Amino acid sequence: MDQLSGGDMLIRALHDEGVEIIFGYPGGAVLHIYDAIFRQDKVEHILVRHEQAATHAADGYARATGKPGVVLVTSGPGATNAITGLATAYMDSIPMIVISGQVESRMIGTDGFQETDMVGISRPIVKHSFMVQKAEDIPLVIKKAFHISTTGRPGPVVIDIPKDATDPKATFAYDYPKEVKMRSYSVPGKGHSGQIKKAIELLLDAKRPMIYTGGGVIQGEGSELLTKLTRKLGFPITNTLMGLGAFPASDKQFLGMLGMHGTYEANMAMHNCDVLLCIGARFDDRVTNSDTSKFCPNAKILHVDIDPAAISKTVTADIPIVGSVNSVLEEMLQLLNSSKKTINAKELENWWSQIDAWREKKCLEINSRSDGIILPQQAVRAVFEITKGDAYVSSDVGQHQMFAAQHYGFDKPRRWINSGGLGTMGFGFPAAMGVQFAFPDEISVCITGEGSFLMNQQEFATCMQYSLPIKIICLNNQALGMVKQWQDMQYGGRYSHSTYSESLPDFSKLAEAYGHVGMKISKSDELYPKLEEAFAMKEKLVFVDILVDPDEHVYPMAIKGGAMKDMVLSKTERT
Amino acid sequence: MRHIISVLMENEPGALSRVVGLFSQRNYNIDSLTVAPTEDTSLSRLTLTTTGDDARIEQITKHLNKLVDVVKLVDLTEGAHIERELMLIKIKASGTQRSEVKRVADIFRGQVVDLTSSVFTVQLTGTEEKLDAFIAALGDNPVLEVARTGVSGISRGEKTLSL
């Protein structure tokens, strides 16, 4: 058994846990750990330029791979800078481990230099947290942290380590636990068979069924079985913003995203359905609209989730099923295969003709402008076509995020990387770095806006250091587009602090200043040739600054206080 | 409706703050709270009273169960149970008031645990309601100080909250 210091044990334990890469930023309280990193070559450390970016990069890595993202930051400001990234991961249930340095244990509570109560500050936005009390606890704490973070409903876990616990002078016999049992933490397994049986019966009796699935299907690696089940049933399906890619967007059974900026057909089918099968989604207010009493008024609701607290939180479930997505889907398929009863084919046909009539609205149709000004939707479609719909797409938050979700059709899970729950501007670029580290040979695109991009632009330097060939597609409308849209719609067009066109940098020059390639596109006939040129530069980071119509709005848009059927469809039309 | 929830949790630093934090974070109400280690010192038992409709109480118990430090919990008000609270109360009383205060304390089966020429300190155990009733029964006798422990409770019969 090796005799190791706390710092060495930490890095060795990460390696034993299968960690290949960590994102971080050094500082006083973690210097022993950084020295341990220096003296080994098993775990790669990526130096970012701001701790927030470390968390988002780890988050992007986790979303794209399904493996937990790992972050290392120092105490005080290092720890507080990680908070936004923790909250982002918490809201979207992303497995992540944030290791923060802490002042020496004898100094805790004395307001020491760079001291902050990380466990306290992060408490409401973590699945769990640990404060290491003794160096010899480090291997077990790491084991527990990964176990908690990655099982059940995943989430971020903080490990706060006082500096003295990583002191190289004190060494201990290192033994990494093979497994961990915690009497106070258990993971739900299979769903209740009786409930699943009842659910199948209701589904087979349905006249106007609807399937609505969220990020849980992606987290639970349930896409394949979901696709099988949905095709077997022949029912219409919609995905939440977090769930895009769980069911192929190119499949005719897919009605598009639902919710605040969901398609007309998806929202109408939700409102009018008589049986709703929800899997791994949480009836978020961006889906249900604000007044849940008007939500799916005639539907029996079947809710499958691994987290019992997600069930009947905002919308009461008629048949709750607590269990892992895959086990429930598997059992549902088995029951269907052995069932003598069949689906109500005639009713389903009628339901589909109703849905096809709604589809005729063509709510996402683009009417391109004759003056050559680019519409943001056109830019997203061009990226979709040039990347053959097979890129990893990260996004920031705002109009560009919704345009990307609506117009880039995802056929595979884990391709769409965005901050859905917290809505964190500045997420996209570092997340795209995490994706590129995970998959160096794949295309990692960041669809962003100029407002969001400015929030983590410093990562240009990280991309140069590690030669990351990310393609940044900036839909530049010279304003905080979503804020401005709301100000147009609800505040009489009074643009309070949402415009700044006079002070925007020349983004292509900014990219060039870091040694990257910058491009500018302002006319629609340049869109395809220039984007093709950008994506052909496989070794380079290219920042494509696309000047888009500043007055474009995202539609459809839910009408506040209404039901899901209540939508604004364009600047002049509403349901 | 008022509920008494008893929680068995790991006796570890930070555990209590996670429980209390959950209530403020999710806008749930805590009316009283009491916590101490059990016969197994690796475990603490926390008992709290809260109010809410069935849906809210269901969410509270689900979220408590989600906390990694929480081993088990029970909503005592769902079944037959015993609840007790301890109160130490200082009452100003001199002259004829002294016998009046003693008489009220006796009626409520309170014990006088300390006495000066002008102050009675009474110890009283019972339900929240009984302690409230005692304070009301003191009438005009001035209450100087009240120290209440908050409600603790246990199920009747065979049912236990243990590992």
XYZ file of C-alpha atoms in Angstrom:
738
model
C 0.000 0.000 0.000
C 1.434 3.380 -1.003
C 2.080 6.045 1.594
C 0.598 9.227 0.165
C -0.080 12.767 1.303
C -3.616 14.172 1.250
C -2.921 16.012 -2.004
C -1.536 12.904 -3.669
C -4.401 10.782 -2.353
C -6.898 13.212 -3.843
C -5.445 13.010 -7.350
C -4.905 9.251 -7.095
C -8.496 8.783 -5.956
C -9.748 10.835 -8.921
C -7.754 8.569 -11.228
C -9.088 5.461 -9.491
C -12.571 6.867 -9.981
C -11.909 7.002 -13.751
C -11.419 10.761 -14.031
C -9.285 11.704 -17.028
C -9.649 15.456 -17.015
C -10.292 18.223 -14.499
C -10.910 21.911 -15.060
C -9.499 24.389 -12.609
C -7.583 27.429 -11.494
C -4.849 27.441 -8.837
C -4.592 29.556 -5.699
C -3.094 29.531 -2.213
C -5.361 26.982 -0.549
C -4.923 24.375 -3.306
C -1.195 24.705 -3.969
C -0.409 21.345 -2.338
C -2.957 19.772 -4.691
C -1.506 21.540 -7.724
C 1.921 20.237 -6.764
C 0.452 16.739 -6.631
C -0.986 17.311 -10.130
C 2.450 18.403 -11.360
C 4.053 15.178 -10.152
C 1.787 12.782 -12.072
C 0.515 12.268 -15.607
C -2.692 10.291 -15.210
C -5.198 13.078 -14.634
C -5.031 15.971 -17.065
C -5.668 19.445 -15.674
C -7.070 22.186 -17.902
C -6.272 25.730 -16.873
C -9.242 27.984 -17.588
C -9.250 31.768 -17.204
C -12.105 32.109 -14.716
C -13.507 29.584 -12.255
C -17.030 30.017 -13.614
C -15.744 28.767 -16.957
C -14.197 25.742 -15.217
C -17.608 24.726 -13.903
C -19.365 25.244 -17.249
C -16.612 23.373 -19.112
C -16.923 20.444 -16.680
C -20.695 20.699 -17.090
C -20.463 20.609 -20.909
C -18.139 17.622 -20.629
C -20.645 15.861 -18.361
C -23.649 16.596 -20.574
C -21.859 15.363 -23.696
C -20.345 12.205 -22.184
C -22.619 11.244 -19.285
C -19.545 11.102 -17.049
C -19.210 13.492 -14.110
C -17.347 16.753 -14.719
C -14.651 17.610 -12.187
C -13.592 21.093 -11.081
C -10.774 22.272 -8.815
C -10.804 25.808 -7.404
C -9.147 27.620 -4.569
C -10.829 29.028 -1.458
C -12.634 32.372 -1.190
C -13.129 34.005 -4.597
C -12.200 30.790 -6.397
C -15.029 29.040 -4.601
C -17.575 31.834 -5.016
C -16.797 32.089 -8.736
C -17.825 28.447 -9.020
C -21.273 29.133 -7.554
C -23.075 30.070 -10.798
C -21.745 26.922 -12.434
C -22.900 24.815 -9.493
C -26.386 26.318 -9.625
C -26.501 25.730 -13.391
C -25.596 22.062 -12.951
C -27.987 21.658 -10.015
C -31.001 22.995 -11.911
C -30.347 20.637 -14.829
C -29.347 17.627 -12.648
C -25.838 17.331 -14.081
C -23.253 15.104 -12.351
C -20.374 17.315 -11.242
C -17.752 17.340 -8.496
C -16.401 20.696 -7.348
C -13.322 20.440 -5.151
C -12.633 23.708 -3.378
C -9.649 24.604 -1.262
C -10.258 25.966 2.210
C -8.041 27.814 4.670
C -6.235 25.637 7.220
C -8.615 24.053 9.707
C -7.203 26.044 12.634
C -8.028 29.252 10.710
C -11.647 28.357 9.844
C -14.024 30.899 11.321
C -11.411 33.594 11.835
C -12.159 35.509 8.618
C -8.778 34.410 7.313
C -7.392 35.564 3.974
C -9.496 34.093 1.146
C -11.770 32.324 3.596
C -15.406 31.753 2.730
C -17.920 29.234 4.005
C -18.170 27.258 0.740
C -20.277 24.464 2.220
C -22.703 27.080 3.552
C -22.833 29.217 0.418
C -23.356 26.266 -1.893
C -25.798 24.363 0.321
C -29.054 25.107 -1.562
C -27.523 24.383 -4.987
C -25.775 21.064 -4.429
C -27.030 17.515 -4.126
C -24.668 17.107 -1.182
C -21.448 18.541 0.188
C -18.498 17.407 2.260
C -16.018 19.266 4.414
C -12.945 17.056 4.778
C -12.121 16.805 8.482
C -8.960 14.705 8.297
C -6.574 13.924 5.433
C -7.115 10.178 5.810
C -10.833 10.639 5.017
C -10.084 11.876 1.479
C -10.405 8.541 -0.421
C -13.745 7.674 1.211
C -15.102 11.194 0.719
C -14.182 11.082 -2.989
C -15.866 7.678 -3.342
C -19.031 8.900 -1.641
C -19.082 12.142 -3.626
C -18.952 10.379 -6.999
C -21.519 7.830 -5.876
C -23.970 10.509 -4.794
C -23.347 12.779 -7.782
C -23.843 10.143 -10.468
C -26.656 7.947 -9.139
C -30.398 8.514 -8.811
C -31.215 12.017 -9.964
C -27.679 13.274 -10.627
C -26.385 16.575 -9.317
C -23.317 18.515 -8.261
C -21.388 17.670 -5.084
C -18.939 20.003 -3.345
C -15.855 18.768 -1.486
C -14.245 21.494 0.619
C -10.686 20.634 1.701
C -8.760 22.645 4.302
C -5.182 23.257 3.203
C -3.629 21.263 6.064
C -5.437 18.114 4.880
C -3.343 18.136 1.697
C -0.019 18.875 3.447
C 2.784 16.893 1.705
C 4.562 16.339 5.042
C 1.888 14.026 6.429
C 1.436 10.732 4.582
C -1.059 7.897 4.963
C -1.561 4.365 3.679
C -3.678 4.820 0.532
C -6.490 2.411 -0.153
C -9.330 3.346 -2.485
C -12.642 1.804 -1.424
C -14.147 -0.472 -4.071
C -17.691 0.319 -3.107
C -19.585 2.495 -0.726
C -22.733 1.891 1.256
C -24.580 4.731 2.923
C -27.522 3.943 5.186
C -28.990 7.375 4.523
C -28.753 7.303 0.711
C -30.465 4.845 -1.543
C -31.220 4.946 -5.246
C -34.665 4.114 -6.612
C -34.486 1.121 -8.928
C -37.388 -0.381 -10.866
C -40.771 1.243 -10.989
C -43.799 -0.337 -9.326
C -45.066 -3.060 -11.688
C -48.717 -2.549 -10.748
C -48.459 1.135 -11.586
C -46.725 0.395 -14.894
C -49.497 -2.046 -15.781
C -52.128 0.586 -15.032
C -50.215 3.089 -17.164
C -50.118 0.729 -20.146
C -53.847 0.102 -19.863
C -54.559 3.824 -19.880
C -52.242 4.321 -22.862
C -53.965 1.568 -24.820
C -57.376 3.068 -24.078
C -56.276 6.562 -25.065
C -58.002 8.403 -27.856
C -55.697 11.399 -27.960
C -52.434 10.274 -26.376
C -49.310 12.380 -26.033
C -45.771 11.617 -24.892
C -43.783 14.398 -23.230
C -40.196 13.728 -22.168
C -37.382 15.720 -20.609
C -33.742 15.725 -19.630
C -34.241 12.671 -17.423
C -34.420 10.434 -20.487
C -31.056 11.750 -21.648
C -29.481 11.520 -18.184
C -30.852 8.015 -17.766
C -29.568 6.907 -21.207
C -33.143 6.037 -22.121
C -33.294 7.411 -25.676
C -33.116 4.069 -27.410
C -35.930 2.493 -25.421
C -38.002 5.672 -25.593
C -37.686 5.656 -29.388
C -38.677 1.978 -29.494
C -41.695 2.525 -27.256
C -42.863 5.635 -29.090
C -42.592 3.964 -32.498
C -44.350 0.865 -31.246
C -47.240 2.929 -29.900
C -47.315 5.281 -32.887
C -48.111 8.195 -30.578
C -47.056 11.814 -31.056
C -44.118 12.920 -28.921
C -42.640 16.219 -27.801
C -39.383 16.968 -25.940
C -38.619 19.718 -23.474
C -35.697 22.081 -24.035
C -33.609 19.771 -21.849
C -34.860 16.657 -23.576
C -34.126 17.505 -27.209
C -32.402 14.647 -29.008
C -33.937 11.941 -26.802
C -36.264 11.183 -29.718
C -35.061 11.869 -33.282
C -36.239 15.285 -34.431
C -36.398 14.080 -38.022
C -38.985 11.397 -37.152
C -42.522 12.213 -38.272
C -43.896 11.339 -34.835
C -41.914 14.228 -33.353
C -43.932 17.426 -32.928
C -41.006 19.636 -31.949
C -40.241 21.220 -28.606
C -43.116 22.220 -26.323
C -43.601 25.081 -23.914
C -43.051 28.806 -23.898
C -41.375 28.790 -27.320
C -42.584 25.378 -28.373
C -44.299 24.606 -31.667
C -47.976 25.277 -32.219
C -48.648 21.593 -32.889
C -46.803 20.370 -29.771
C -48.574 22.808 -27.467
C -51.993 22.202 -29.054
C -51.525 18.427 -28.806
C -50.562 18.830 -25.132
C -53.615 20.934 -24.380
C -56.035 18.610 -26.144
C -54.637 15.212 -25.209
C -56.606 12.768 -23.054
C -53.665 10.721 -21.759
C -50.266 12.299 -21.142
C -47.220 10.129 -20.587
C -44.491 12.236 -19.017
C -41.048 10.690 -18.658
C -38.123 12.376 -16.944
C -39.555 15.874 -17.057
C -40.746 18.070 -14.217
C -43.702 20.177 -15.422
C -41.570 23.280 -15.272
C -43.314 26.662 -15.559
C -41.693 27.166 -18.986
C -43.668 24.123 -20.099
C -46.978 24.377 -18.298
C -47.331 28.154 -18.571
C -47.883 29.965 -15.291
C -51.334 28.735 -14.316
C -51.190 24.961 -13.871
C -54.954 24.737 -13.328
C -55.335 25.306 -17.085
C -52.723 22.679 -17.965
C -53.912 19.707 -20.053
C -57.468 20.074 -18.730
C -58.787 16.746 -20.035
C -55.788 14.531 -19.551
C -54.957 11.676 -17.240
C -51.351 12.219 -16.301
C -48.809 9.404 -16.058
C -45.521 10.589 -14.594
C -42.313 8.541 -14.623
C -39.371 9.989 -12.684
C -36.471 8.728 -10.600
C -37.005 11.546 -8.106
C -40.149 11.062 -6.011
C -40.115 14.770 -5.125
C -40.503 15.695 -8.807
C -43.824 13.856 -8.924
C -46.958 15.878 -8.149
C -44.829 18.925 -7.317
C -46.581 21.356 -9.653
C -49.026 19.119 -11.522
C -50.710 16.187 -9.774
C -50.013 12.825 -11.368
C -52.864 10.308 -11.751
C -50.375 7.467 -12.039
C -47.013 8.219 -10.440
C -44.160 5.831 -11.243
C -40.901 6.250 -9.334
C -38.039 4.448 -11.004
C -35.168 4.654 -13.421
C -36.277 5.574 -16.923
C -34.734 2.536 -18.577
C -36.213 -0.014 -16.224
C -39.687 1.497 -16.591
C -39.446 1.758 -20.390
C -38.202 -1.831 -20.588
C -41.120 -3.077 -18.530
C -43.591 -1.026 -20.563
C -42.266 -2.541 -23.801
C -42.504 -6.043 -22.389
C -46.082 -5.469 -21.305
C -47.001 -4.046 -24.711
C -45.440 -6.978 -26.516
C -47.389 -9.498 -24.450
C -50.635 -7.523 -24.321
C -53.671 -8.886 -26.155
C -55.217 -5.465 -26.216
C -54.152 -3.186 -29.055
C -54.094 0.533 -29.510
C -57.200 2.357 -30.572
C -56.146 2.633 -34.244
C -59.169 4.504 -35.543
C -59.090 7.125 -32.796
C -55.338 7.489 -33.202
C -55.787 8.114 -36.917
C -58.283 10.890 -36.180
C -55.894 12.333 -33.633
C -53.078 12.377 -36.156
C -55.243 14.135 -38.767
C -56.025 16.783 -36.149
C -52.294 17.129 -35.424
C -51.491 17.351 -39.131
C -54.005 20.168 -39.429
C -52.167 22.008 -36.630
C -48.887 21.335 -38.400
C -50.282 23.137 -41.441
C -49.846 26.383 -39.491
C -46.101 25.991 -40.214
C -45.308 27.972 -37.088
C -41.549 27.887 -37.630
C -41.618 28.959 -41.252
C -39.057 31.630 -42.134
C -39.956 34.458 -44.464
C -36.554 35.590 -45.626
C -36.056 39.275 -46.243
C -35.585 40.631 -49.749
C -33.040 43.233 -48.606
C -30.408 40.624 -47.748
C -30.578 41.135 -43.975
C -30.016 37.792 -42.304
C -32.683 36.331 -40.052
C -31.247 34.511 -37.021
C -33.293 31.410 -37.854
C -31.671 31.242 -41.305
C -28.241 31.273 -39.699
C -29.160 28.350 -37.429
C -30.580 26.375 -40.363
C -27.407 27.018 -42.363
C -25.303 25.688 -39.480
C -27.620 22.667 -39.279
C -27.209 21.903 -42.974
C -23.462 22.456 -43.119
C -22.842 20.273 -40.046
C -25.362 17.719 -41.389
C -27.261 17.965 -38.126
C -24.564 15.980 -36.386
C -22.608 18.580 -34.405
C -22.470 19.045 -30.656
C -24.248 22.349 -30.209
C -23.797 24.396 -27.050
C -25.761 27.547 -26.557
C -26.024 30.466 -24.219
C -29.278 31.993 -23.081
C -31.748 34.191 -24.897
C -33.252 34.428 -28.369
C -30.385 32.589 -30.054
C -30.904 29.673 -27.657
C -34.554 29.375 -28.632
C -33.785 29.742 -32.353
C -31.184 26.984 -32.024
C -33.604 24.723 -30.130
C -36.325 25.302 -32.720
C -34.286 25.093 -35.919
C -31.396 22.705 -35.267
C -33.069 19.295 -35.287
C -31.292 16.896 -32.937
C -31.499 13.228 -33.842
C -29.231 12.036 -31.043
C -29.104 12.587 -27.300
C -26.285 14.575 -25.617
C -25.788 16.758 -28.702
C -27.692 19.775 -27.382
C -25.871 21.402 -24.479
C -27.680 24.328 -22.857
C -28.544 25.817 -19.501
C -32.267 25.126 -19.331
C -33.209 25.484 -15.684
C -31.034 28.314 -14.468
C -30.699 30.067 -17.823
C -27.070 31.040 -17.394
C -25.693 33.549 -19.893
C -22.007 32.842 -20.466
C -22.554 29.082 -20.269
C -22.198 28.206 -23.948
C -18.585 28.983 -24.783
C -16.923 27.184 -21.847
C -19.421 24.317 -22.225
C -18.323 23.964 -25.866
C -14.741 23.688 -24.567
C -15.747 20.824 -22.297
C -17.427 19.107 -25.263
C -14.351 19.553 -27.455
C -12.073 18.097 -24.767
C -14.375 15.088 -24.550
C -14.594 14.628 -28.318
C -11.554 16.194 -30.023
C -12.577 14.903 -33.453
C -16.201 15.997 -33.409
C -17.593 19.390 -34.333
C -18.227 21.508 -31.243
C -20.331 24.540 -32.136
C -21.355 27.303 -29.790
C -24.429 29.157 -30.979
C -24.424 32.342 -28.961
C -25.411 35.968 -28.895
C -23.088 38.905 -28.467
C -24.499 39.615 -24.984
C -23.945 36.103 -23.636
C -20.575 35.741 -25.321
C -19.178 38.801 -23.588
C -19.823 37.126 -20.228
C -17.072 34.520 -20.669
C -15.003 35.806 -23.576
C -11.761 35.384 -21.588
C -11.852 31.694 -22.516
C -10.459 32.620 -25.938
C -7.111 32.278 -24.147
C -7.849 28.760 -22.877
C -8.869 27.709 -26.398
C -5.569 29.019 -27.741
C -3.542 27.247 -25.046
C -5.168 23.877 -25.789
C -5.789 24.397 -29.552
C -9.546 23.883 -29.345
C -11.109 24.258 -32.814
C -14.534 25.379 -31.592
C -16.815 27.135 -34.036
C -18.542 30.090 -32.432
C -21.632 31.243 -34.261
C -22.610 34.599 -32.824
C -26.105 35.751 -33.781
C -25.298 39.402 -33.318
C -28.424 41.546 -33.033
C -26.608 44.266 -31.107
C -28.972 43.970 -28.154
C -30.089 41.706 -25.342
C -32.598 40.230 -27.728
C -34.927 38.368 -25.386
C -35.084 41.286 -22.948
C -35.798 43.593 -25.865
C -38.503 41.251 -27.158
C -40.279 41.374 -23.790
C -39.867 45.148 -23.716
C -41.445 45.260 -27.189
C -44.331 43.058 -26.127
C -44.984 44.210 -22.565
C -43.260 47.538 -21.942
C -44.282 49.651 -24.935
C -40.917 49.267 -26.663
C -39.047 51.089 -23.897
C -35.601 49.522 -24.236
C -34.377 49.971 -20.713
C -30.709 48.896 -20.681
C -31.037 46.252 -23.368
C -29.107 48.002 -26.142
C -25.428 48.867 -26.437
C -24.636 48.835 -30.159
C -22.268 51.806 -29.873
C -19.966 49.946 -27.483
C -19.719 46.473 -28.973
C -16.237 45.250 -29.815
C -15.195 44.158 -33.294
C -15.539 40.464 -32.476
C -13.489 39.153 -35.379
C -10.584 41.388 -34.351
C -11.049 40.283 -30.747
C -10.749 36.645 -31.853
C -7.695 37.517 -33.925
C -6.073 39.246 -30.973
C -5.996 35.840 -29.242
C -4.601 34.180 -32.389
C -7.922 32.737 -33.575
C -9.778 33.326 -36.838
C -12.508 35.953 -36.957
C -15.159 36.283 -39.651
C -18.011 38.657 -40.222
C -21.192 37.931 -42.199
C -23.757 40.625 -42.861
C -25.581 39.639 -46.078
C -27.702 36.545 -46.550
C -25.966 35.502 -49.788
C -22.671 35.236 -47.866
C -24.165 32.974 -45.221
C -23.552 29.530 -46.746
C -20.177 30.140 -48.460
C -18.648 31.827 -45.416
C -20.005 29.314 -42.940
C -18.682 26.507 -45.120
C -15.313 28.213 -45.127
C -15.435 28.486 -41.334
C -16.331 24.823 -40.773
C -13.638 23.759 -43.253
C -10.974 25.169 -40.896
C -10.870 22.016 -38.825
C -7.810 22.932 -36.764
C -8.835 26.470 -35.869
C -11.215 28.218 -33.584
C -13.349 30.406 -35.803
C -15.538 33.168 -34.436
C -18.297 33.901 -36.941
C -19.947 37.209 -36.185
C -23.281 37.134 -38.004
C -25.156 40.424 -38.106
C -28.817 39.483 -37.897
C -32.113 41.341 -38.045
C -32.239 43.180 -34.705
C -36.041 43.320 -34.683
C -36.752 39.617 -34.987
C -38.785 37.983 -32.211
C -38.977 34.350 -31.125
C -42.367 32.809 -31.926
C -44.484 30.977 -30.996
C -44.584 32.407 -27.505
C -46.881 31.389 -24.674
C -49.323 34.004 -23.445
C -48.713 34.574 -19.747
C -51.433 33.245 -17.481
C -53.004 31.260 -20.300
C -53.136 27.563 -21.100
C -50.721 25.806 -23.417
C -53.040 26.479 -26.346
C -52.675 30.227 -25.860
C -49.797 31.486 -27.991
C -48.580 34.522 -29.844
C -47.685 33.251 -33.313
C -46.182 36.339 -34.915
C -46.103 40.095 -34.428
C -49.660 40.215 -35.746
C -51.220 36.844 -34.984
C -52.239 35.014 -31.839
C -54.324 31.935 -31.132
C -53.158 21.369 9.147
C -50.469 21.034 11.801
C -48.037 18.137 11.400
C -45.292 16.774 13.633
C -42.450 15.287 11.616
C -39.695 13.300 13.328
C -36.461 12.839 11.414
C -33.646 10.421 12.140
C -30.469 11.821 10.656
C -26.716 11.381 10.665
C -25.195 13.134 13.660
C -22.729 15.013 11.478
C -21.725 18.650 11.086
C -23.899 20.444 8.562
C -26.816 18.026 8.820
C -29.014 20.369 10.851
C -28.285 23.325 8.570
C -29.340 21.266 5.548
C -32.711 20.491 7.144
C -33.321 24.052 8.291
C -32.038 25.437 4.986
C -34.440 23.247 3.036
C -37.379 24.873 4.810
C -36.331 28.445 4.061
C -35.201 27.565 0.518
C -38.552 26.053 -0.414
C -40.637 28.501 1.568
C -41.930 25.916 4.035
C -42.797 26.898 7.575
C -41.173 25.636 10.786
C -43.214 26.380 13.919
C -40.979 24.539 16.348
C -37.855 22.456 16.188
C -36.044 20.230 18.633
C -32.970 18.089 18.067
C -30.634 15.857 20.110
C -28.542 12.711 19.662
C -30.304 9.364 20.160
C -29.154 6.296 22.133
C -27.029 5.561 19.060
C -24.762 8.615 19.080
C -24.164 8.405 15.337
C -27.788 9.453 14.895
C -29.729 12.574 15.846
C -33.474 12.818 16.150
C -35.022 16.038 14.995
C -38.674 16.802 15.534
C -40.376 19.737 13.915
C -43.880 21.049 13.649
C -45.115 22.614 10.464
C -48.394 23.482 8.798
C -49.670 22.938 5.273
C -52.188 21.062 3.153
C -51.598 17.427 2.201
C -49.754 18.281 -1.029
C -47.363 20.574 0.799
C -46.668 18.092 3.595
C -46.033 15.425 0.954
C -43.476 17.681 -0.716
C -41.853 18.459 2.648
C -41.430 14.794 3.528
C -40.199 13.939 0.025
C -37.611 16.702 0.066
C -36.501 15.799 3.599
C -36.062 12.212 2.471
C -33.925 13.420 -0.435
C -31.387 15.000 1.910
C -28.410 12.686 2.051
C -28.096 13.086 5.844
C -31.662 11.979 6.486
C -31.907 8.272 7.279
C -35.626 7.943 8.001
C -38.580 10.056 8.940
C -42.147 9.779 10.117
C -45.114 12.120 10.137
C -46.318 11.386 13.684
C -49.664 13.093 13.117
C -50.564 10.410 10.562
C -51.163 7.931 13.392
C -51.743 7.699 17.122
C -48.894 9.394 18.898
C -47.752 11.085 22.045
C -46.474 14.620 21.917
C -44.789 16.553 24.692
C -43.207 19.898 25.176
C -41.380 21.164 28.232
C -41.770 24.731 29.440
C -39.882 26.645 32.113
C -41.756 29.796 33.026
C -40.986 32.643 35.442
C -43.980 34.334 36.984
C -43.935 37.409 39.178
C -45.994 36.751 42.254
C -46.072 38.227 45.734
C -48.557 38.391 48.570
C -51.890 36.767 47.827
C -50.838 36.093 44.243
C -48.387 33.448 45.455
C -51.036 30.959 46.489
C -53.008 31.696 43.322
C -50.001 30.866 41.096
C -49.221 27.711 43.093
C -52.858 26.600 42.752
C -52.866 27.084 38.947
C -49.528 25.248 38.692
C -50.957 22.338 40.688
C -54.039 22.148 38.503
C -51.805 21.841 35.452
C -49.494 19.429 37.275
C -46.639 21.877 37.024
C -43.739 21.776 39.448
C -42.296 24.783 41.153
C -38.581 24.342 40.506
C -37.321 27.633 41.888
C -38.665 30.264 44.187
C -37.751 33.724 45.480
C -39.790 36.154 47.515
C -41.348 37.576 44.360
C -40.748 35.048 41.551
C -42.028 31.517 40.887
C -40.253 29.345 38.312
C -42.558 26.571 37.168
C -41.740 23.534 35.055
C -44.585 22.167 32.970
C -44.774 19.282 30.506
C -47.531 18.549 28.048
C -48.878 19.254 24.632
C -48.391 22.635 23.013
C -52.054 23.315 23.716
C -51.746 22.553 27.426
C -48.769 24.883 27.828
C -50.681 27.643 26.024
C -53.638 27.025 28.304
C -51.451 27.343 31.409
C -50.156 30.733 30.276
C -53.713 31.848 29.623
C -54.837 30.590 33.046
C -52.235 32.717 34.807
C -54.468 35.670 33.990
C -53.083 38.929 35.361
C -50.026 37.404 37.042
C -47.127 38.899 35.077
C -45.062 36.393 33.079
C -41.375 37.399 33.195
C -39.834 34.788 30.921
C -40.804 31.679 28.967
C -38.420 28.954 27.781
C -40.105 26.228 25.690
C -38.288 23.265 24.131
C -40.512 22.803 21.123
C -42.528 19.679 20.496
C -41.047 16.207 20.749
C -43.063 13.110 20.014
C -43.250 9.376 19.557
C -45.713 6.931 18.000
C -48.033 4.882 20.180
C -47.767 1.106 20.278
C -45.342 -1.097 18.382
C -44.423 1.405 15.696
C -40.902 2.837 16.037
C -38.672 5.232 14.190
C -35.360 3.416 14.296
C -32.863 1.708 12.014
